PDB file of C-alpha atoms in Angstrom:
ATOM      1  CA  MET A 246       0.000   0.000   0.000  1.00 55.00           C
ATOM      2  CA  THR A 247       1.216   3.510  -0.660  1.00 65.00           C
ATOM      3  CA  LYS A 248       2.197   5.683   2.248  1.00 72.00           C
ATOM      4  CA  ALA A 249       0.129   8.741   1.287  1.00 77.00           C
ATOM      5  CA  PRO A 250      -3.131   7.736   3.043  1.00 85.00           C
ATOM      6  CA  PHE A 251      -1.251   6.746   6.197  1.00 85.00           C
ATOM      7  CA  VAL A 252       0.761   9.959   6.326  1.00 88.00           C
ATOM      8  CA  ALA A 253      -2.244  12.176   5.635  1.00 90.00           C
ATOM      9  CA  MET A 254      -4.357  10.424   8.258  1.00 92.00           C
ATOM     10  CA  SER A 255      -1.588  10.546  10.861  1.00 93.00           C
ATOM     11  CA  VAL A 256      -0.840  14.237  10.271  1.00 94.00           C
ATOM     12  CA  ALA A 257      -4.514  15.211  10.322  1.00 95.00           C
ATOM     13  CA  THR A 258      -5.143  13.270  13.519  1.00 96.00           C
ATOM     14  CA  ALA A 259      -2.090  14.755  15.247  1.00 96.00           C
ATOM     15  CA  ALA A 260      -3.168  18.254  14.150  1.00 97.00           C
ATOM     16  CA  LEU A 261      -6.606  17.627  15.655  1.00 97.00           C
ATOM     17  CA  GLY A 262      -4.927  16.489  18.888  1.00 97.00           C
ATOM     18  CA  THR A 263      -2.881  19.686  18.948  1.00 97.00           C
ATOM     19  CA  ALA A 264      -5.942  21.858  18.326  1.00 97.00           C
ATOM     20  CA  LEU A 265      -7.857  20.113  21.097  1.00 97.00           C
ATOM     21  CA  GLY A 266      -4.922  20.493  23.484  1.00 96.00           C
ATOM     22  CA  SER A 267      -4.862  24.206  22.749  1.00 97.00           C
ATOM     23  CA  LEU A 268      -8.620  24.382  23.294  1.00 97.00           C
ATOM     24  CA  ALA A 269      -8.223  22.661  26.668  1.00 97.00           C
ATOM     25  CA  LEU A 270      -5.692  25.293  27.716  1.00 96.00           C
ATOM     26  CA  GLN A 271      -8.027  28.079  26.595  1.00 97.00           C
ATOM     27  CA  LEU A 272     -10.935  26.529  28.465  1.00 96.00           C
ATOM     28  CA  ARG A 273      -8.867  26.345  31.641  1.00 96.00           C
ATOM     29  CA  ALA A 274      -7.761  29.969  31.240  1.00 96.00           C
ATOM     30  CA  ASN A 275     -11.369  31.111  30.766  1.00 96.00           C
ATOM     31  CA  GLY A 276     -12.678  29.200  33.784  1.00 94.00           C
ATOM     32  CA  TYR A 277     -14.516  26.344  32.072  1.00 95.00           C
ATOM     33  CA  GLU A 278     -12.935  23.684  34.295  1.00 94.00           C
ATOM     34  CA  GLN A 279     -15.786  21.199  33.865  1.00 94.00           C
ATOM     35  CA  TYR A 280     -14.884  20.735  30.175  1.00 95.00           C
ATOM     36  CA  VAL A 281     -11.084  20.649  30.417  1.00 96.00           C
ATOM     37  CA  GLU A 282     -10.744  16.985  31.361  1.00 96.00           C
ATOM     38  CA  SER A 283     -12.978  15.757  28.532  1.00 96.00           C
ATOM     39  CA  VAL A 284     -11.251  17.851  25.876  1.00 96.00           C
ATOM     40  CA  ALA A 285      -7.777  16.931  27.158  1.00 96.00           C
ATOM     41  CA  THR A 286      -8.681  13.230  27.158  1.00 97.00           C
ATOM     42  CA  PHE A 287      -9.914  13.455  23.572  1.00 97.00           C
ATOM     43  CA  SER A 288      -6.695  15.255  22.621  1.00 97.00           C
ATOM     44  CA  VAL A 289      -4.597  12.413  24.038  1.00 97.00           C
ATOM     45  CA  LEU A 290      -6.770   9.884  22.206  1.00 97.00           C
ATOM     46  CA  MET A 291      -6.053  11.692  18.930  1.00 97.00           C
ATOM     47  CA  TYR A 292      -2.296  11.435  19.543  1.00 97.00           C
ATOM     48  CA  ILE A 293      -2.627   7.721  20.336  1.00 97.00           C
ATOM     49  CA  THR A 294      -4.676   7.215  17.168  1.00 96.00           C
ATOM     50  CA  ALA A 295      -2.019   9.009  15.109  1.00 95.00           C
ATOM     51  CA  ALA A 296       0.663   6.761  16.600  1.00 95.00           C
ATOM     52  CA  LEU A 297      -1.382   3.655  15.830  1.00 94.00           C
ATOM     53  CA  VAL A 298      -1.801   4.776  12.212  1.00 92.00           C
ATOM     54  CA  VAL A 299       1.998   5.043  11.943  1.00 91.00           C
ATOM     55  CA  VAL A 300       2.396   1.568  13.465  1.00 91.00           C
ATOM     56  CA  THR A 301      -0.129   0.210  10.946  1.00 88.00           C
ATOM     57  CA  TRP A 302       1.811   1.816   8.110  1.00 87.00           C
ATOM     58  CA  VAL A 303       5.098   0.311   9.310  1.00 86.00           C
ATOM     59  CA  ARG A 304       3.557  -3.137   9.740  1.00 86.00           C
ATOM     60  CA  ASP A 305       1.921  -2.926   6.299  1.00 81.00           C
ATOM     61  CA  GLY A 306       5.300  -2.177   4.725  1.00 77.00           C
ATOM     62  CA  GLN A 307       6.895  -5.306   6.150  1.00 77.00           C
ATOM     63  CA  THR A 308       7.146  -8.384   3.988  1.00 70.00           C
ATOM     64  CA  HIS A 309       4.489 -10.979   4.574  1.00 67.00           C
ATOM     65  CA  SER A 310       5.777 -14.492   5.207  1.00 64.00           C
ATOM     66  CA  ASN A 311       3.193 -17.118   4.347  1.00 61.00           C
TER      67      ASN A 311
END
């Protein structure tokens, strides 16, 4: 498989994680503490998803031994 879909998906997901992390900081600064934990958790999940996409790409590039 080509690497373009994996790279695009990983970059987009990491960018979403960064945007959500920034939003969590803004929410904390503006006093919306009840939403910070949820947004920060979703941000971390986006980074984990981006890492898993990279792992999938690496594993897909390996030779298959059957």
